[in-house]
GROMACS .gro file of C-alpha atoms in nm:
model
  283
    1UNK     CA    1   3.096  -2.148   0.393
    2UNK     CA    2   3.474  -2.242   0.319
    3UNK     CA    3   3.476  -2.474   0.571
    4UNK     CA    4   3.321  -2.738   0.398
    5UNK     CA    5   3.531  -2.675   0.107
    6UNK     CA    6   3.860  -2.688   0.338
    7UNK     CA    7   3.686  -3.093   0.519
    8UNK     CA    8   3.624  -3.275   0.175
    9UNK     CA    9   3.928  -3.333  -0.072
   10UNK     CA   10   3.720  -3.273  -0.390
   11UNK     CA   11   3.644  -2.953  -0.259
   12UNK     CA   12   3.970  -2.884  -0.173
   13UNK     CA   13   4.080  -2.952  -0.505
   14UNK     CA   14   3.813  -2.761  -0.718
   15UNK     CA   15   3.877  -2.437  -0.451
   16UNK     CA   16   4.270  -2.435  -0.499
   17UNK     CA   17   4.201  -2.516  -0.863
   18UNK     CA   18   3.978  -2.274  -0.909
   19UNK     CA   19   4.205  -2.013  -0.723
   20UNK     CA   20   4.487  -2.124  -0.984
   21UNK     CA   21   4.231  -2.080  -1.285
   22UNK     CA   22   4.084  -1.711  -1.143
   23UNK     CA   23   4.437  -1.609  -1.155
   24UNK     CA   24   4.616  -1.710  -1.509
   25UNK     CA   25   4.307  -1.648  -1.667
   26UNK     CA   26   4.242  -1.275  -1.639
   27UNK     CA   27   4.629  -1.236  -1.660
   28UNK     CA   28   4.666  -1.394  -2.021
   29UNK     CA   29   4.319  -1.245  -2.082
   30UNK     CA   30   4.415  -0.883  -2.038
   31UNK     CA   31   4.689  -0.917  -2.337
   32UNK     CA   32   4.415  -1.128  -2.524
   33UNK     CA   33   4.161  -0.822  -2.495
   34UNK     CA   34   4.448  -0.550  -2.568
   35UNK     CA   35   4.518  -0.757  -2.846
   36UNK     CA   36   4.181  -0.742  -2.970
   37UNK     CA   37   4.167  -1.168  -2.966
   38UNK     CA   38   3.871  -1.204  -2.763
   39UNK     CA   39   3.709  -1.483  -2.967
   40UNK     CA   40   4.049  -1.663  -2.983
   41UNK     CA   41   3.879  -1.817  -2.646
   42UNK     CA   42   3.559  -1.911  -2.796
   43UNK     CA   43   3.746  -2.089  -3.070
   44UNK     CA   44   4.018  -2.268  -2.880
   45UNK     CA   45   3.736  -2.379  -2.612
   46UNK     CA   46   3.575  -2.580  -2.874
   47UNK     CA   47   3.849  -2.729  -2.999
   48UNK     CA   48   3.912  -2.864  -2.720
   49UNK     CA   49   3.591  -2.975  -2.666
   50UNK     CA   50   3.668  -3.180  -2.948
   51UNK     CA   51   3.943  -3.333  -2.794
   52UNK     CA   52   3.747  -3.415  -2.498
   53UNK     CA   53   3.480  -3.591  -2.719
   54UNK     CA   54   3.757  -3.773  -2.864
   55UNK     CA   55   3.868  -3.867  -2.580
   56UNK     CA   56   3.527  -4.015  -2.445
   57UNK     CA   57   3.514  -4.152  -2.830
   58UNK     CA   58   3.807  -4.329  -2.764
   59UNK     CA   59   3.700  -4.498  -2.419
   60UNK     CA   60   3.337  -4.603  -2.499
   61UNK     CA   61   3.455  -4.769  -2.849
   62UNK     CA   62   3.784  -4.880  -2.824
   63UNK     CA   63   3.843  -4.896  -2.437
   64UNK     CA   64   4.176  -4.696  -2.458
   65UNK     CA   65   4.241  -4.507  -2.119
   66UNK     CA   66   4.319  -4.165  -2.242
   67UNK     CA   67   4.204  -3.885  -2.019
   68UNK     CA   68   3.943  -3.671  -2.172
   69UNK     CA   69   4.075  -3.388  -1.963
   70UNK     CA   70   4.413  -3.437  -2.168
   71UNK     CA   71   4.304  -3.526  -2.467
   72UNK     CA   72   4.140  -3.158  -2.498
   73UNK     CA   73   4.483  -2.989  -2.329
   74UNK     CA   74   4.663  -3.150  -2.654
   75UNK     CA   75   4.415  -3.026  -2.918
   76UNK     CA   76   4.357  -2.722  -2.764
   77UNK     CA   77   4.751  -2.663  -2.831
   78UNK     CA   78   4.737  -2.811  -3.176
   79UNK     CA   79   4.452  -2.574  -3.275
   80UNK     CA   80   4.670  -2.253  -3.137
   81UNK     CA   81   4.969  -2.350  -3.391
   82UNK     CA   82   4.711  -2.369  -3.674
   83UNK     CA   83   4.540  -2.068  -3.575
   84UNK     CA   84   4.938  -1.959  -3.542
   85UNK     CA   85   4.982  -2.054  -3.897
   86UNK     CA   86   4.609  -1.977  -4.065
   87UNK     CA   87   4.716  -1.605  -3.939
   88UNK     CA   88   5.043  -1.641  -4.151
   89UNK     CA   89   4.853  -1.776  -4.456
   90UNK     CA   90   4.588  -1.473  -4.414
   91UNK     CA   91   4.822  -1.184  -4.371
   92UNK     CA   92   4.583  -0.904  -4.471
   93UNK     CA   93   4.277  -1.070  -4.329
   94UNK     CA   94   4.432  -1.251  -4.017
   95UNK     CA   95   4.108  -1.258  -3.780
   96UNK     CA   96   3.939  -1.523  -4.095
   97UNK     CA   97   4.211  -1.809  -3.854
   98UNK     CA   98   3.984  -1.789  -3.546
   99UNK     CA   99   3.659  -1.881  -3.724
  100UNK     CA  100   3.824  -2.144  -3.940
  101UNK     CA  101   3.948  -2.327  -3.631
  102UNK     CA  102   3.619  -2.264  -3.468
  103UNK     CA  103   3.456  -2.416  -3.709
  104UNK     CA  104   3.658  -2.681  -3.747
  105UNK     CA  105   3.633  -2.758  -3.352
  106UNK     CA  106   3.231  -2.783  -3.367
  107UNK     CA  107   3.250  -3.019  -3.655
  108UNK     CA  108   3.475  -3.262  -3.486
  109UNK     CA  109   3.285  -3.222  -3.161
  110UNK     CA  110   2.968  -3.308  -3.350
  111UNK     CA  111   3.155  -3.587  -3.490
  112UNK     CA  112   3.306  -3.764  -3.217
  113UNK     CA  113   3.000  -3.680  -2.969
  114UNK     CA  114   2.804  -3.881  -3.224
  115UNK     CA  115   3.067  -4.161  -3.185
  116UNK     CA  116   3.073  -4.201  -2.815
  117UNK     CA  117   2.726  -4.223  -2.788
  118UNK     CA  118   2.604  -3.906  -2.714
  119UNK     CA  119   2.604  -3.623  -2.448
  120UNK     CA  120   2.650  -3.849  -2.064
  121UNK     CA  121   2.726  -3.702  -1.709
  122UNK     CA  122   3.116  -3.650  -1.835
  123UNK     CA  123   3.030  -3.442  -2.095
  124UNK     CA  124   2.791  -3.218  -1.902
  125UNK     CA  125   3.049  -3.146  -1.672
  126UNK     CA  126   3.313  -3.035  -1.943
  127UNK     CA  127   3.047  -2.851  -2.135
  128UNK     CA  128   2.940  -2.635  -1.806
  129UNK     CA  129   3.204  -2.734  -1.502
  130UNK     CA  130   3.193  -2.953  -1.200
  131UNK     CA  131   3.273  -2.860  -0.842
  132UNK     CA  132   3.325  -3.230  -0.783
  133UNK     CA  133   3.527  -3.368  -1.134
  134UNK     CA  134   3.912  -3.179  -1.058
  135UNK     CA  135   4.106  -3.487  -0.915
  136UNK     CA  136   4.410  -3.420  -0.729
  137UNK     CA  137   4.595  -3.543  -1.090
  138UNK     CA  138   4.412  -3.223  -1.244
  139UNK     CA  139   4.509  -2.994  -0.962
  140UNK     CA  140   4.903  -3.071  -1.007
  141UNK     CA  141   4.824  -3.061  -1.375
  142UNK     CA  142   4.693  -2.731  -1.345
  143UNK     CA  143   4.934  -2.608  -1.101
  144UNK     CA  144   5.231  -2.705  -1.344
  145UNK     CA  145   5.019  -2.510  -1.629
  146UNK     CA  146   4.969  -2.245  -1.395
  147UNK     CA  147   5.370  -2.217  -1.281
  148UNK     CA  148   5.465  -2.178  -1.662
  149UNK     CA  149   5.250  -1.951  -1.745
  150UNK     CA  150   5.254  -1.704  -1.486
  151UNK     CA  151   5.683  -1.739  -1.519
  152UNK     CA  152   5.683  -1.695  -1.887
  153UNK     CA  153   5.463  -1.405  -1.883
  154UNK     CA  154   5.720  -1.272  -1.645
  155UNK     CA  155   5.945  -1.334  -1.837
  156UNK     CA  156   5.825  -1.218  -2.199
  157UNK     CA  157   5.664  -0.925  -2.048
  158UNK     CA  158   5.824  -0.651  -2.180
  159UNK     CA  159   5.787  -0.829  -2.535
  160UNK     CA  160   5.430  -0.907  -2.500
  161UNK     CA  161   5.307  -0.570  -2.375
  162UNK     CA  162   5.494  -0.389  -2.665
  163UNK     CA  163   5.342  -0.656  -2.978
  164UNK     CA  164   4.967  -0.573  -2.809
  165UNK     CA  165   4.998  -0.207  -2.821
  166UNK     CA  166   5.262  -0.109  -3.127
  167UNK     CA  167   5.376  -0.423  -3.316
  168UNK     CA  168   5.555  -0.265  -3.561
  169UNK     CA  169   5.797  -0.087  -3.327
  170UNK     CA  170   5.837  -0.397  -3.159
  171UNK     CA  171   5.968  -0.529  -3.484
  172UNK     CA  172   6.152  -0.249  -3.497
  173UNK     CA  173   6.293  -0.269  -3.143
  174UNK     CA  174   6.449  -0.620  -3.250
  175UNK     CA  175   6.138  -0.798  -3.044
  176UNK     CA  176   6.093  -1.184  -3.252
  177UNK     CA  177   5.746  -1.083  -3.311
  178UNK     CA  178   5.686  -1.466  -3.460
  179UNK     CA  179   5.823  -1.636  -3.155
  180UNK     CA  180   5.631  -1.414  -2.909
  181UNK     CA  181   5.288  -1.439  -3.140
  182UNK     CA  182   5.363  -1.840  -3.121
  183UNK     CA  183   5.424  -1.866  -2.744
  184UNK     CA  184   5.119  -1.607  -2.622
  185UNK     CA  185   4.881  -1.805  -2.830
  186UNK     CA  186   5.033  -2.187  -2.699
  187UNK     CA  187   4.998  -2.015  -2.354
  188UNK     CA  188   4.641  -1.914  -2.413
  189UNK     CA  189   4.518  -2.268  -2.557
  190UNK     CA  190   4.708  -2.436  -2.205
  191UNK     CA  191   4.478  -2.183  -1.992
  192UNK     CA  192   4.159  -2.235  -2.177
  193UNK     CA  193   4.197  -2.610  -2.106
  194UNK     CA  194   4.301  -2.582  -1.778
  195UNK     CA  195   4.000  -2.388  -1.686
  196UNK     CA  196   3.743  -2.664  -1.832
  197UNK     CA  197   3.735  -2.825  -1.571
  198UNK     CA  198   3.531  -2.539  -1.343
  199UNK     CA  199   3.429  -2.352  -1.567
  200UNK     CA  200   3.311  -2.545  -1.892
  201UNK     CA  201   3.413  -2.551  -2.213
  202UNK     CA  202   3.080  -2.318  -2.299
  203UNK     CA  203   3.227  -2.039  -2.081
  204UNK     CA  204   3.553  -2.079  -2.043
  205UNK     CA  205   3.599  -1.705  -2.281
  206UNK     CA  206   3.442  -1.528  -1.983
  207UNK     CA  207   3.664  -1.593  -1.744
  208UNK     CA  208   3.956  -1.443  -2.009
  209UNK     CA  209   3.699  -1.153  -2.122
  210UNK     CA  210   3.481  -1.036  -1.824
  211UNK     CA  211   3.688  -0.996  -1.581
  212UNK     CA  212   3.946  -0.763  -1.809
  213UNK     CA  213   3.630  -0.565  -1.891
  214UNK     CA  214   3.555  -0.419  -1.570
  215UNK     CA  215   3.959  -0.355  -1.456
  216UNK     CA  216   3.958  -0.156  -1.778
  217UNK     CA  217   3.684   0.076  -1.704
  218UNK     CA  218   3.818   0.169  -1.377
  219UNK     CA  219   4.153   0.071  -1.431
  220UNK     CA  220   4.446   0.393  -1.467
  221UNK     CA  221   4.717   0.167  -1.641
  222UNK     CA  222   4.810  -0.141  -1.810
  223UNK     CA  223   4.964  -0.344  -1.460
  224UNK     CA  224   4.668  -0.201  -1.239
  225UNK     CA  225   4.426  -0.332  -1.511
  226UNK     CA  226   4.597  -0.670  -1.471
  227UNK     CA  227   4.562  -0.649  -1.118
  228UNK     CA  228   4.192  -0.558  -1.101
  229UNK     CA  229   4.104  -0.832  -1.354
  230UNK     CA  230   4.269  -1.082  -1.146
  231UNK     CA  231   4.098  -0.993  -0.780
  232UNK     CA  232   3.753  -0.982  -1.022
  233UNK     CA  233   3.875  -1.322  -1.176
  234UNK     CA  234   3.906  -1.458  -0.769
  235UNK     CA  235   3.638  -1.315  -0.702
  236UNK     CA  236   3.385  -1.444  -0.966
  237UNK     CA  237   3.585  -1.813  -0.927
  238UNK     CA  238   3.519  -1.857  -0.593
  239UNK     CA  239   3.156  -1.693  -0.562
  240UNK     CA  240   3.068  -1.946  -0.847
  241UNK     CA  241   3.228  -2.216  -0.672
  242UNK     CA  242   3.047  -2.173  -0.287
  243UNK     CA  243   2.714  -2.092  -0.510
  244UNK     CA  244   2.804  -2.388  -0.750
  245UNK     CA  245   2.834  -2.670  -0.414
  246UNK     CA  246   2.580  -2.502  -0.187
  247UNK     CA  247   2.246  -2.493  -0.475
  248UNK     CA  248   2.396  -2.786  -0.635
  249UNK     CA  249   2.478  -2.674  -1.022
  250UNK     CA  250   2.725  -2.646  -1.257
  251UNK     CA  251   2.968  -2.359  -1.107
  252UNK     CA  252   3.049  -2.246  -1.477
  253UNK     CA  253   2.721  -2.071  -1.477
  254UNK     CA  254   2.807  -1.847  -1.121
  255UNK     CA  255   3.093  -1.802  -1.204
  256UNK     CA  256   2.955  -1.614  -1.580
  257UNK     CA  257   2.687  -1.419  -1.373
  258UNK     CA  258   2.910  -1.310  -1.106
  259UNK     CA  259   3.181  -1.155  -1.346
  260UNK     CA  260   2.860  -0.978  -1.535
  261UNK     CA  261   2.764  -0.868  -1.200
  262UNK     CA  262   3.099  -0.697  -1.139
  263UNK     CA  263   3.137  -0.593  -1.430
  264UNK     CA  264   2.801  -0.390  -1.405
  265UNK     CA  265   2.910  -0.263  -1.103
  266UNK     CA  266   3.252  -0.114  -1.261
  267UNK     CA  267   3.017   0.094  -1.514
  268UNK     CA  268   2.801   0.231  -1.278
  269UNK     CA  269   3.082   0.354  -1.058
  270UNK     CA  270   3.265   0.520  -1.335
  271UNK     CA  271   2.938   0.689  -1.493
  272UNK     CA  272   2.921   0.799  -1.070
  273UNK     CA  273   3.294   0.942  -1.105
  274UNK     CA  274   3.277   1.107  -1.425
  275UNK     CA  275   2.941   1.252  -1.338
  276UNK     CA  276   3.067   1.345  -0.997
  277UNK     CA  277   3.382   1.548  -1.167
  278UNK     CA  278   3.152   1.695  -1.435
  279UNK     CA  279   2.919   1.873  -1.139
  280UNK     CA  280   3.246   1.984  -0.969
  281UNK     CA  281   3.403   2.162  -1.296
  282UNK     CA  282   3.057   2.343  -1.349
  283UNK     CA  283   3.007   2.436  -1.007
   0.00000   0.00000   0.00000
């Protein structure tokens, strides 16, 4: 089945982007579900769903060249800094920034969907992913995103994994909790664009979400969770992918109902364990 995927160069380039995409995103998405920011995905997706719109908006009015695909990377980041700084505003009631932002990303989208027209083929293929729309411009893109990410998480480790279980001894500790809060959530928006592309801007949270939920139910530590979620996050990404080519639709879809899939099959195995050790203690 890869070796169709391996002959055409659109395939090639949604596979190794979609092997990029299955990695960063259940690696940021482990510290985004530790952190209890699960719907930070949701709302950063449509934000940059607005940017894509505006992007299209921009082409069918005004015949001004601006990638759609870019167009949603850069809102996507501007709506992290004012989620960033709605979360400053709202100290006691900090979660209030993701559905502000949310909000605010369906309106525009609404807006500037209206403006170019309505939905098209384009937009379909942001909305739910495309096997066939990752140009070799997007791959390098989304290698470069890919690179920075994976080397500042590296980097920051230490920092991130003590603000998503005890912030205030990270404070403590002399950690720049502001800096590290402004970076993770920067990172996150650059992910959740770069996985549009095969995934969709309607899914884009499960890749972050599902994949982190099953390596945490059979998972015995923080690193091996990370580890897990990114062989399910593979996994899911390029079973959506061969599915996506081979029945001929959207690959956003395959990818959602594989991750369920393993995800089911992660809580049936540990119900099997812990029953298995329960009939072993009685016995």
């Amino acid at each position: 089945m890869l070796s169709s995927f391996l002959q055409y160069e659109f395939l090639r380039n949604a596979l190794y982007t979609g092997l990029l995409i299955g990695f960063i995103g259940p690696l940021l998405g482990t510290f985004v579900v530790v952190r209890r920011l699960s719907l930070i995905a949701d709302a950063l997706s449509h934000v940059t769903l607005s940017g894509i719109a505006f992007g299209l908006m921009l082409d069918k009015k005004f015949g001004v060249g601006i990638s759609p695909f870019y167009a949603g990377m850069s809102f996507s980041v501007i709506g992290s800094v004012f989620i960033e700084q709605l979360r400053r505003v709202y100290k006691a009631y900090q979660e209030l920034a993701i559905p502000i932002i949310l909000s605010g990303g369906v309106g525009l989208s609404v807006i500037f969907i209206s403006l170019a027209n309505g939905f098209n083929t384009d937009l379909f293929n942001y909305l739910f992913g495309s096997v066939t729309a990752v140009s070799r411009q997007d791959l390098w893109t989304i290698l470069i995103v890919a690179v920075v990410v994976t080397a500042l998480i590296g980097l920051f480790y230490k920092e991130l994994f003590m603000l998503s279980f005890d912030e205030e001894h990270a404070v403590v500790s002399g950690i720049h909790a502001r800096r590290i809060h402004f970076l993770f959530i920067v990172l996150t928006a650059l992910v959740i664009a770069a996985s549009i592309r095969i995934v969709g801007v309607l899914l884009v949270s499960a890749l972050m979400t599902l994949p982190v939920a099953a390596s945490i139910r059979i998972a015995r530590g923080f690193k091996q969770a990370i580890l897990l979620s990114i062989v399910f996050g593979e996994i899911s990404v390029i079973s959506g992918l061969i599915f996506g080519y081979y029945f001929e639709i959207p690959p956003g879809g395959t990818i959602v109902l594989t991750s369920i899939l393993i995800l089911v099959v992660t809580i049936l195995v540990k119900k099997g364990i812990q029953r298995t050790r329960t009939k072993r203690v009685k016995t």
